[in-house]
Short mmCIF file of C-alpha atoms in Angstrom, two decimals:
data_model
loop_
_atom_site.label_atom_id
_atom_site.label_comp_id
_atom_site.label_asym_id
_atom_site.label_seq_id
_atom_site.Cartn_x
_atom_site.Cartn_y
_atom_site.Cartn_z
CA UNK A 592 118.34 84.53 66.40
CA UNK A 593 120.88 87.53 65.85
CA UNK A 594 123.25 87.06 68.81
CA UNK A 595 125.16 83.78 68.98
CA UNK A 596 123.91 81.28 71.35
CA UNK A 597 126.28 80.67 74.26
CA UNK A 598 130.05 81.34 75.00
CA UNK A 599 133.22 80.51 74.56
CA UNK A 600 134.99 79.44 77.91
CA UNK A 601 133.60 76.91 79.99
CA UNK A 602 134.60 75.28 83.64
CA UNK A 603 133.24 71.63 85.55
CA UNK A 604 135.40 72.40 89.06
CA UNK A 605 134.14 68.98 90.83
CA UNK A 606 135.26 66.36 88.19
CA UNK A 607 135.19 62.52 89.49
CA UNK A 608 135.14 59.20 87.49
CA UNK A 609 133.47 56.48 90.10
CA UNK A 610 136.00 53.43 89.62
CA UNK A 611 133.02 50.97 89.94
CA UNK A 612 130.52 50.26 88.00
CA UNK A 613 126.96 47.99 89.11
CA UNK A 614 124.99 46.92 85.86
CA UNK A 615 125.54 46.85 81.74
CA UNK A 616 127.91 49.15 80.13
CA UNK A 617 127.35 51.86 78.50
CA UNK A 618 124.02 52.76 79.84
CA UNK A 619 125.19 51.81 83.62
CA UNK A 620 128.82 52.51 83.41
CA UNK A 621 129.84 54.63 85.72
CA UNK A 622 130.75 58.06 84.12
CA UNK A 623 131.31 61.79 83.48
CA UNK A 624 129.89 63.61 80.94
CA UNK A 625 130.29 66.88 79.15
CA UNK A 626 126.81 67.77 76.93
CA UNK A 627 127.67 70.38 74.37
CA UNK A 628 124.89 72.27 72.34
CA UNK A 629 125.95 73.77 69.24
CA UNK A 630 123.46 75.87 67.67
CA UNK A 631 125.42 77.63 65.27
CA UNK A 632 126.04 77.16 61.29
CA UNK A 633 129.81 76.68 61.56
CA UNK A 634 131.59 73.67 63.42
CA UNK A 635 133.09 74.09 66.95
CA UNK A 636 136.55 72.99 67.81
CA UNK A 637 136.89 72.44 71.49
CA UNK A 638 140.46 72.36 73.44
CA UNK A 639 139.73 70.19 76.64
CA UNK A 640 142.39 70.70 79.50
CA UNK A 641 142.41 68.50 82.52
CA UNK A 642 143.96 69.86 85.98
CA UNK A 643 144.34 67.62 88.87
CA UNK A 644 145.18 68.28 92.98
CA UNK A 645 148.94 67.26 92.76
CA UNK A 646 150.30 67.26 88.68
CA UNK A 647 150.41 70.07 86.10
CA UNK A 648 147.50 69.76 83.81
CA UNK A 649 147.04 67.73 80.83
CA UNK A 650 145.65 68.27 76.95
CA UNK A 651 144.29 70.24 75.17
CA UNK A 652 142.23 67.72 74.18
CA UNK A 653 140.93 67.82 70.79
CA UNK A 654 136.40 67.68 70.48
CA UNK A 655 134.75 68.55 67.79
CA UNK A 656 130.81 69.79 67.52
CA UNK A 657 129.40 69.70 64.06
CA UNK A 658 127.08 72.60 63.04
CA UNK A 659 123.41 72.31 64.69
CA UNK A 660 124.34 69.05 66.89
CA UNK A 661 124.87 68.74 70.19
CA UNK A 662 127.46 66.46 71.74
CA UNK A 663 127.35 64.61 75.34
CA UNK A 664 131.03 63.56 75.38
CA UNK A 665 132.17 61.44 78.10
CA UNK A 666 135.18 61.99 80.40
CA UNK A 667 136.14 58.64 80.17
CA UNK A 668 137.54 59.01 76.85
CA UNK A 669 140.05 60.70 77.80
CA UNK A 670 143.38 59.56 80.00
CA UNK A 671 141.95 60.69 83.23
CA UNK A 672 142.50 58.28 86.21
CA UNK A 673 139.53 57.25 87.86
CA UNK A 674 138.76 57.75 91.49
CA UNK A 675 140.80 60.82 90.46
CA UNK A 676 140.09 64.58 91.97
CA UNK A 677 140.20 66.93 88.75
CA UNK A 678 138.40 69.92 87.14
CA UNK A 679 137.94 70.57 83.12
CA UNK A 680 138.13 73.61 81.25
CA UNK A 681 136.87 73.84 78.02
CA UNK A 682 137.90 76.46 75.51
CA UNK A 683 135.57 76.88 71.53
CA UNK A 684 136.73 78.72 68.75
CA UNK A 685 132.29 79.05 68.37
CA UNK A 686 129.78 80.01 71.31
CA UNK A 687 128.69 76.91 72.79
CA UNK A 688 126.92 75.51 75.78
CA UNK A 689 127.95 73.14 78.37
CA UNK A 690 126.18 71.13 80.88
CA UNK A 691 127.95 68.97 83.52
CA UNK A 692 126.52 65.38 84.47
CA UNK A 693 127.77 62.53 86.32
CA UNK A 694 126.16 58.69 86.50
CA UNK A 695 127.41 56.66 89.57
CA UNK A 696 127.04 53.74 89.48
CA UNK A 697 128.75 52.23 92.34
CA UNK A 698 126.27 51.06 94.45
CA UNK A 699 123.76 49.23 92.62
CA UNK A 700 121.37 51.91 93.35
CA UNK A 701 122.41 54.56 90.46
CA UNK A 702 123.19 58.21 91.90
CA UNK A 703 123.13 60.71 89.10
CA UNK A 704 124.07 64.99 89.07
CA UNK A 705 123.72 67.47 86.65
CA UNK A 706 124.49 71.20 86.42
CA UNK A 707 124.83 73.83 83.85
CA UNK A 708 128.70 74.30 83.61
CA UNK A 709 130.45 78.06 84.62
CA UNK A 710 130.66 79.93 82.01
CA UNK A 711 133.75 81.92 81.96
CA UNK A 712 133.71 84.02 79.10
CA UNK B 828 143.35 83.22 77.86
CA UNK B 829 143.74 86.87 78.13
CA UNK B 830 141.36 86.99 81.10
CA UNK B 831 141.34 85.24 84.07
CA UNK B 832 139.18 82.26 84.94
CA UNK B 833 136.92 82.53 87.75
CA UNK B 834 135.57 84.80 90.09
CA UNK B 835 136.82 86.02 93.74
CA UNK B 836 133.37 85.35 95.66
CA UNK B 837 131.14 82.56 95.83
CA UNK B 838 128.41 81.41 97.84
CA UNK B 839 126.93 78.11 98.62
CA UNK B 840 123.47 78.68 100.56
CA UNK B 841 122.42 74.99 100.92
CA UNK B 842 124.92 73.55 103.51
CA UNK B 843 124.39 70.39 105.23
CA UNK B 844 126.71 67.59 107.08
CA UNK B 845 124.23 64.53 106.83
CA UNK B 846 125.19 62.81 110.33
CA UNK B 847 125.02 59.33 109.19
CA UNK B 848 126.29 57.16 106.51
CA UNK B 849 126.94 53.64 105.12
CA UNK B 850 129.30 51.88 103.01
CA UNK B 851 133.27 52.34 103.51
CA UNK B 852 134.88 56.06 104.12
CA UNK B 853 136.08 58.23 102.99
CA UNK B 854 134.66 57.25 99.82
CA UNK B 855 131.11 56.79 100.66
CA UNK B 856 131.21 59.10 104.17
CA UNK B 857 128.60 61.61 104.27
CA UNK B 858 130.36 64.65 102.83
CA UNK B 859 129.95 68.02 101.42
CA UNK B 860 132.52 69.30 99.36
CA UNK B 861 133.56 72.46 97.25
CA UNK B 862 135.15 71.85 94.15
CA UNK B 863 138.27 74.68 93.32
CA UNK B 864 139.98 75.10 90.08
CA UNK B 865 142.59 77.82 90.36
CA UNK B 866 143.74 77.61 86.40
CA UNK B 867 145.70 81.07 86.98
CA UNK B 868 149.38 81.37 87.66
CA UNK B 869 149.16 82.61 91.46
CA UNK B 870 148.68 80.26 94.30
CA UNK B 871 145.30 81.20 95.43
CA UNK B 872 144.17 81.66 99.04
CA UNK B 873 140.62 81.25 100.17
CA UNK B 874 139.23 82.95 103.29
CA UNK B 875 135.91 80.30 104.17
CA UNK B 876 133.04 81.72 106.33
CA UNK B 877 130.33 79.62 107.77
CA UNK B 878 126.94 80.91 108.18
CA UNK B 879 124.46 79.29 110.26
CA UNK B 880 120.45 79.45 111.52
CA UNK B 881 121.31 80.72 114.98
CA UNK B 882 124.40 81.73 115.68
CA UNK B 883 126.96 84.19 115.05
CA UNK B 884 129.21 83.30 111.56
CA UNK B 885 132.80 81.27 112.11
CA UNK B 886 136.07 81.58 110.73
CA UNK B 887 136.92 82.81 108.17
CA UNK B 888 139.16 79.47 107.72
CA UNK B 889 141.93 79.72 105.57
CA UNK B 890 142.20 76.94 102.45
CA UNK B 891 145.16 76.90 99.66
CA UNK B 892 144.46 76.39 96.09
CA UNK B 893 147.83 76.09 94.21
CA UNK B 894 148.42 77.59 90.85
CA UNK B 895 147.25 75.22 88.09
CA UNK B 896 145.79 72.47 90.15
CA UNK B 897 141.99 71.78 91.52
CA UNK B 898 141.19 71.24 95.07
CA UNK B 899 138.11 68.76 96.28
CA UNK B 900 137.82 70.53 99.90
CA UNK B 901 135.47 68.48 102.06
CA UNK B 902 133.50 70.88 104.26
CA UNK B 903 133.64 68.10 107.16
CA UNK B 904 137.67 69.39 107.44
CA UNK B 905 135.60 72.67 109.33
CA UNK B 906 134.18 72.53 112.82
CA UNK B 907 131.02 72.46 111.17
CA UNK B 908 128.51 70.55 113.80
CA UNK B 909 126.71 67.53 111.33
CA UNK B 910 122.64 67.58 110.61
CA UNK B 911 122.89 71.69 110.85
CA UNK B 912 121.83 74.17 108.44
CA UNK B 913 124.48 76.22 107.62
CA UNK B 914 125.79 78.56 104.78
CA UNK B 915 129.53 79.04 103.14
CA UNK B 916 131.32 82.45 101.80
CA UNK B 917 133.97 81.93 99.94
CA UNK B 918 136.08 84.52 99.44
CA UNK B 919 140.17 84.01 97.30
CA UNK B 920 142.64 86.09 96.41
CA UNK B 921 143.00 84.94 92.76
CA UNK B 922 139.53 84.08 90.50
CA UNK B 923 138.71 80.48 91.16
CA UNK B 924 135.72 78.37 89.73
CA UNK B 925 133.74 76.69 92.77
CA UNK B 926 131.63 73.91 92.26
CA UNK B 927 129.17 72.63 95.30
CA UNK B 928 128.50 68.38 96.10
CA UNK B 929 127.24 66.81 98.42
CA UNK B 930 127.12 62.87 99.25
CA UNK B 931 124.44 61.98 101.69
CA UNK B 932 124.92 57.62 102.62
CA UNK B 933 122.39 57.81 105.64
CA UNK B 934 120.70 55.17 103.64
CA UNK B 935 122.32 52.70 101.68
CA UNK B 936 121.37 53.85 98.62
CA UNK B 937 123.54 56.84 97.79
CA UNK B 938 122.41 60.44 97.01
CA UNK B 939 124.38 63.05 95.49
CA UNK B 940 124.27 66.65 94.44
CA UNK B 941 125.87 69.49 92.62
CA UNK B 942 126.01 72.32 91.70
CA UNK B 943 127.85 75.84 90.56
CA UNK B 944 128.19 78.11 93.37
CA UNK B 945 126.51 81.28 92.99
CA UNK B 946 129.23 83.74 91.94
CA UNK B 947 128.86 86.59 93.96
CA UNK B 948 131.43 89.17 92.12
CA UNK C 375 133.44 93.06 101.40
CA UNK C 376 132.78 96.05 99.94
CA UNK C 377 129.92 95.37 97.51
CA UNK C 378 126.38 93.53 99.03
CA UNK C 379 126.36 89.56 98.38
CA UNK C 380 123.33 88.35 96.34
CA UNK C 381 120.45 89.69 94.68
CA UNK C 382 116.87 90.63 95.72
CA UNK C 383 114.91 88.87 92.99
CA UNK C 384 115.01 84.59 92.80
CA UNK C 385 113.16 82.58 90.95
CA UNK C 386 112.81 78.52 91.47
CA UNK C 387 111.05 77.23 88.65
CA UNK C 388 110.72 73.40 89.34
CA UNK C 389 108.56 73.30 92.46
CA UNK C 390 106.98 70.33 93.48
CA UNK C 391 106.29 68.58 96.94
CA UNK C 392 106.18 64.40 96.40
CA UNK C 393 102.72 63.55 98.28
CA UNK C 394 104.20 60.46 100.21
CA UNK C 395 107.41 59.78 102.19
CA UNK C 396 109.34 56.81 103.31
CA UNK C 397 111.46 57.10 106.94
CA UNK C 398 111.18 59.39 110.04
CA UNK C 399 110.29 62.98 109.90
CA UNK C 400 111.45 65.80 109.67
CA UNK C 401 115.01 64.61 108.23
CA UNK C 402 113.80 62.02 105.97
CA UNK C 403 110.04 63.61 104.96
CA UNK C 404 109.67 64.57 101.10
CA UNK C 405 110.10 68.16 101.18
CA UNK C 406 111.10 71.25 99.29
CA UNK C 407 113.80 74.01 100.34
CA UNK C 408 114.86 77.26 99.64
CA UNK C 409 118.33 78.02 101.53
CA UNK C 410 118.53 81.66 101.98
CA UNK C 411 121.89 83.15 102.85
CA UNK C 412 121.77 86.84 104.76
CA UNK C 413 125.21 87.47 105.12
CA UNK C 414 124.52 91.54 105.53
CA UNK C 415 124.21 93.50 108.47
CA UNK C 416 120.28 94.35 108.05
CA UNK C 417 117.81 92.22 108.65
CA UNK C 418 116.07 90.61 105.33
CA UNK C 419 112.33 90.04 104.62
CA UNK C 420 111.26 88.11 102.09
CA UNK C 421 108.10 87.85 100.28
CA UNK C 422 107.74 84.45 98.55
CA UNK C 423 104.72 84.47 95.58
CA UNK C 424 103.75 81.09 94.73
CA UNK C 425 102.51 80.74 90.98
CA UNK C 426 100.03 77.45 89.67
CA UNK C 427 99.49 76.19 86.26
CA UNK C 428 96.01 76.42 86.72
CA UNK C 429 95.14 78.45 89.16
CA UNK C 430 96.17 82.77 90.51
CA UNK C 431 99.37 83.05 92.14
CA UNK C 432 98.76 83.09 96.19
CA UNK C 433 100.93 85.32 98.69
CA UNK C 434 103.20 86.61 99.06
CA UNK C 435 104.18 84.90 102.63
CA UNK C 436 106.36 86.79 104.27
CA UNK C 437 109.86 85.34 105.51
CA UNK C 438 112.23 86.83 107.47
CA UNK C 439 116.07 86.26 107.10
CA UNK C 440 118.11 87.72 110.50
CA UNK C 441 121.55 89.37 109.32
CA UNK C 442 124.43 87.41 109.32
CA UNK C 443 122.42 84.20 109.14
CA UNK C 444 121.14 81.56 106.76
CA UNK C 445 117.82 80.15 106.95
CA UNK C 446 116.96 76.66 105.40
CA UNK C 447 112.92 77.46 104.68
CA UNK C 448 110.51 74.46 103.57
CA UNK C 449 108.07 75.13 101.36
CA UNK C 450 105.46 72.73 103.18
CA UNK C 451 105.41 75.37 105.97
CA UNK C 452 102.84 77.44 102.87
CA UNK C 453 99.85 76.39 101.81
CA UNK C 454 100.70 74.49 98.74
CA UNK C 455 99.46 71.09 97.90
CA UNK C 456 101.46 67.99 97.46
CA UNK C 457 101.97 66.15 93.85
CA UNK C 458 101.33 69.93 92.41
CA UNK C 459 103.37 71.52 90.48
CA UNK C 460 104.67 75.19 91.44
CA UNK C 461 106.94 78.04 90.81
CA UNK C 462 108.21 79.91 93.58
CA UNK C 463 109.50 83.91 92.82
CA UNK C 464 111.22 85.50 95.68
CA UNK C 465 111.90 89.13 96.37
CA UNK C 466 113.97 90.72 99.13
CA UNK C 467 114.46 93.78 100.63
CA UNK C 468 118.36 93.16 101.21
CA UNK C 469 120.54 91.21 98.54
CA UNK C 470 120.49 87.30 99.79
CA UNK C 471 121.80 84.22 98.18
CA UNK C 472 118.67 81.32 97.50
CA UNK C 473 119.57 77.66 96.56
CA UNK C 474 116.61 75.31 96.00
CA UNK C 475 116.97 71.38 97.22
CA UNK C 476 114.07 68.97 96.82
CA UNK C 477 114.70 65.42 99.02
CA UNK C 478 111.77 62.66 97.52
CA UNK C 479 111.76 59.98 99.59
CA UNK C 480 108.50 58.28 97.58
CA UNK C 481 110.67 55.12 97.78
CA UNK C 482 113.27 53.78 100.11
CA UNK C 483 115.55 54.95 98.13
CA UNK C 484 116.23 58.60 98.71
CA UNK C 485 116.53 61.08 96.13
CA UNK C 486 117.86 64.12 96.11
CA UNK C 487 118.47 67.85 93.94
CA UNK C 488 119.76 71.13 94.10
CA UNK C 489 120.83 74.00 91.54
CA UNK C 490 121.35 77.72 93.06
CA UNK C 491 118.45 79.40 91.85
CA UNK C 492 117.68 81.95 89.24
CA UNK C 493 118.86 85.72 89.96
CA UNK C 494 116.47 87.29 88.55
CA UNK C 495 117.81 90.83 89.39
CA UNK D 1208 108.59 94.72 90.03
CA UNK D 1209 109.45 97.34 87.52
CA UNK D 1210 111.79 94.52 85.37
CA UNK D 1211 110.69 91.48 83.65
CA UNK D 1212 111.31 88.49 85.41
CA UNK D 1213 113.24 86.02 83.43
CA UNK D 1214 114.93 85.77 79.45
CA UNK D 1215 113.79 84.85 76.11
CA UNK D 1216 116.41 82.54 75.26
CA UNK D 1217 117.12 79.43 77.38
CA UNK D 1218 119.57 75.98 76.83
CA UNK D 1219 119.14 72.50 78.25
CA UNK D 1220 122.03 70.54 76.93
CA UNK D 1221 121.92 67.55 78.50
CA UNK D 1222 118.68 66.07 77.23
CA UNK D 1223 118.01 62.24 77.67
CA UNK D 1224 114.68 60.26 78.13
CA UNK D 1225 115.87 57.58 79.71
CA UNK D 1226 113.93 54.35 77.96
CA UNK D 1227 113.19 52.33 80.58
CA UNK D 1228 110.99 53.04 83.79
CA UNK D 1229 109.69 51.19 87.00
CA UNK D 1230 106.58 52.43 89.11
CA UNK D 1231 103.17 53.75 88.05
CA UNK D 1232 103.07 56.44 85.43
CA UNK D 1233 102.90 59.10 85.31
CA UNK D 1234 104.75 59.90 88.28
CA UNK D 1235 107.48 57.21 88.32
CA UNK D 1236 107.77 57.15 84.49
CA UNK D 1237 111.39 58.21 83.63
CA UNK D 1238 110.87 61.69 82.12
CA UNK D 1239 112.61 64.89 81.62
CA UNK D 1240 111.04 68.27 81.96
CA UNK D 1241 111.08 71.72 81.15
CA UNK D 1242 109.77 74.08 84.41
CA UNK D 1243 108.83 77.40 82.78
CA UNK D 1244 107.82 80.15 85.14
CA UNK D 1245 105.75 83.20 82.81
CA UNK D 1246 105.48 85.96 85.94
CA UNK D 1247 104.31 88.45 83.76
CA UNK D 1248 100.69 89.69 82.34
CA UNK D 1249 101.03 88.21 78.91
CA UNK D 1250 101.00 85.00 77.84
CA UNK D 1251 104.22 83.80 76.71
CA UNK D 1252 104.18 81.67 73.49
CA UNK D 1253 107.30 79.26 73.25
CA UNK D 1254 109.27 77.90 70.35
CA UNK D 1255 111.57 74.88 71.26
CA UNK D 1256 113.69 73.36 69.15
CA UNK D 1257 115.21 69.90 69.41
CA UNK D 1258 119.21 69.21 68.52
CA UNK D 1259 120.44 65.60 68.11
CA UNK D 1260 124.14 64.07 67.69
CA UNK D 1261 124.07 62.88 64.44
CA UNK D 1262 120.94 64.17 62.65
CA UNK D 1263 118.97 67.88 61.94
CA UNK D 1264 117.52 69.80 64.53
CA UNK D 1265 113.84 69.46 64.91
CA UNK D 1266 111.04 71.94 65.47
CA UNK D 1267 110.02 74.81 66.80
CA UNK D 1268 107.44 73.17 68.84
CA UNK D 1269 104.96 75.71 70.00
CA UNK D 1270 104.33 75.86 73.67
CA UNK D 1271 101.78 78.12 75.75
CA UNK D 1272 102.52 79.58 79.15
CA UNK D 1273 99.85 81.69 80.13
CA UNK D 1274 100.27 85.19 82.26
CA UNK D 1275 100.99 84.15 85.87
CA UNK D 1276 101.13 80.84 85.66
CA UNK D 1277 103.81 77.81 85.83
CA UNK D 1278 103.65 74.80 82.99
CA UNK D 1279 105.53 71.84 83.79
CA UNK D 1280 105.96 70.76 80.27
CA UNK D 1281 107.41 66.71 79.87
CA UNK D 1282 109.34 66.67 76.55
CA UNK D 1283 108.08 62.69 76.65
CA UNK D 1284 105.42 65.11 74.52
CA UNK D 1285 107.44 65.97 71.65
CA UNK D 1286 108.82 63.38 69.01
CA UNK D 1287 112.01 62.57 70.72
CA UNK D 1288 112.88 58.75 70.56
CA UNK D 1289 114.26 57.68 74.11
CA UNK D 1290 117.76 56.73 74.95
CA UNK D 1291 119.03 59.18 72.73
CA UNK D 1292 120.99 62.25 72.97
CA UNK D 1293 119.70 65.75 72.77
CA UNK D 1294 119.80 69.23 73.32
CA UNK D 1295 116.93 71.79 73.17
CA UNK D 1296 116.71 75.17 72.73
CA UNK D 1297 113.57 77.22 74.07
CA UNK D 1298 113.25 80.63 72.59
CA UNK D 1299 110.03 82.93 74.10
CA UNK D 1300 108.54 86.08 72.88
CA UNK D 1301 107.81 87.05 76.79
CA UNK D 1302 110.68 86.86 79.82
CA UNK D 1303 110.25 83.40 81.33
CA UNK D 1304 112.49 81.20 83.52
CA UNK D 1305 113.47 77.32 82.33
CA UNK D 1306 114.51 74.88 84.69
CA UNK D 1307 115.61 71.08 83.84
CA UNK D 1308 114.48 68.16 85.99
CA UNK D 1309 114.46 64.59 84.79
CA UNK D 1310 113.50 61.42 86.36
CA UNK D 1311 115.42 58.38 86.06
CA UNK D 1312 113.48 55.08 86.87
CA UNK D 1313 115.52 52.53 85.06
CA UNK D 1314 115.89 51.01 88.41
CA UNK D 1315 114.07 50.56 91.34
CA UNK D 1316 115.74 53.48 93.04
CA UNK D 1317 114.43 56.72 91.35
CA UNK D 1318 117.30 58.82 90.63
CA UNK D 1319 116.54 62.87 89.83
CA UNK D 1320 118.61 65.51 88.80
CA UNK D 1321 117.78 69.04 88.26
CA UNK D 1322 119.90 72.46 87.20
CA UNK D 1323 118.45 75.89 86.31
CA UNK D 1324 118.45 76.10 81.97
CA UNK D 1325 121.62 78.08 80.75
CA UNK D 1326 119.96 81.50 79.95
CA UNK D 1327 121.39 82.57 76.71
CA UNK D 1328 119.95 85.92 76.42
#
């Protein structure tokens, strides 16, 4: 394992928090979700920065990945309207890698999406 | 952020208008969108070309992406004919990220997609 | 457009037809795709292997992809069995764009996938 | 086919065996999977590790491909509780290509996601 395992600039372009939710929260909460692999030996400091269709962006945001953990961190956490067009960037001072997913819950059939992030650099 | 974000081509192979739907629009209207972030400093202008099965290509149509902002661009905008195979080229100005989704309601239980556009240079 | 779009090499990993199918054919019949986008001036042809987990790869089947056009190919067109799993590697003479959908419709409920597919060179 | 066909170093971040399933296993048992396609003449022998949020990784778990063949391989196999968080990482002494499906039956309505593995070198 000599080469570091992912990178270090990451973009989700189609970001979307249903505003409705059918069944129990967490699980069935409606959500967005960014799953972060760390597989290095040092922690990973993440700077999160949220741009919408019609208002300068927002953040950094602040995430942290411990050494040898992974992360799914959810959208929701952070002050990000929902029902809301917007797109993420992600920016680690350590390779990572990111994975996109979305649970929607608003119909009480669940819809659910997944893709491996753009990696930017 | 020395380097830009984003590429200047993308493709998205899998096109398709699903010609029915259910529940309340535009929400849960059967869509297809492309997902732009333009994090640069430029205003970025898209040229879109539509590929289809047996015909010659259309447009391209032109789509704005302002500096610093995402756009959720819904593919039914186009005079794209519904329940058709097509194909889109995208093709900016400025590197953009471009994320694929699509929301098919033709039954009531939703189904979505995504994923990253294939980044074509 | 100077430089060709897409690669000549694609590989779809995940294959798998569902064996049964809920509402009207063709739009609503399980099935697997592989969206192929020609946007060149030549005509592409495709050979499409089909690999087993327990058996020889069989092809390849030849495809054919007219320039300037996308082609939306189901795999149940080959002869590959239903509730199998398969791999699908497909090699072009011209650089094309492949995106791989699967729609299940075992139950009412639709479900549907899609990731751009592996450029494998 | 002068190249290899694939990498030696593949991600799936998002890793999640849902807990809960409805329908007849093993079909409609909610499932994730790894889709490895091994193109080439030698068997590929894989070691996949197993990253958690809050504890050690786990592994390498050995896994056989054999030359010219597809495994489907369910991580429901390995020691990974369900409803938990997880990343895994799938390292290979041969070129392969890793794609992530899983299969969500908490509820009636099936919901499946897929996305090509991040392909880390």
């Amino acid at each position: 394992m000599a080469e570091p395992i992912g990178r270090t600039r990451w973009v989700i372009a189609d970001g979307y928090i249903p505003g409705r939710s059918h069944g129990p929260a967490p699980q069935m909460e409606s959500h967005e979700t960014m799953s972060v692999l760390n597989a290095g030996e040092a922690d990973a400091q993440l700077a999160v920065s949220i741009f919408f269709s019609d208002q300068e962006p927002i953040g950094p945001f602040g995430v942290t990945v411990p050494a040898r953990r992974t992360r799914h961190f959810r959208f929701n956490e952070l002050p990000i309207p929902h029902d809301t067009d917007y797109s993420a960037l992600i920016e680690s001072d350590q390779p990572v890698v990111v994975q996109h997913t979305r649970l929607d819950s608003r119909q009480e059939a669940l819809a659910l999406v997944t893709t491996i992030a753009y990696s930017a650099g």
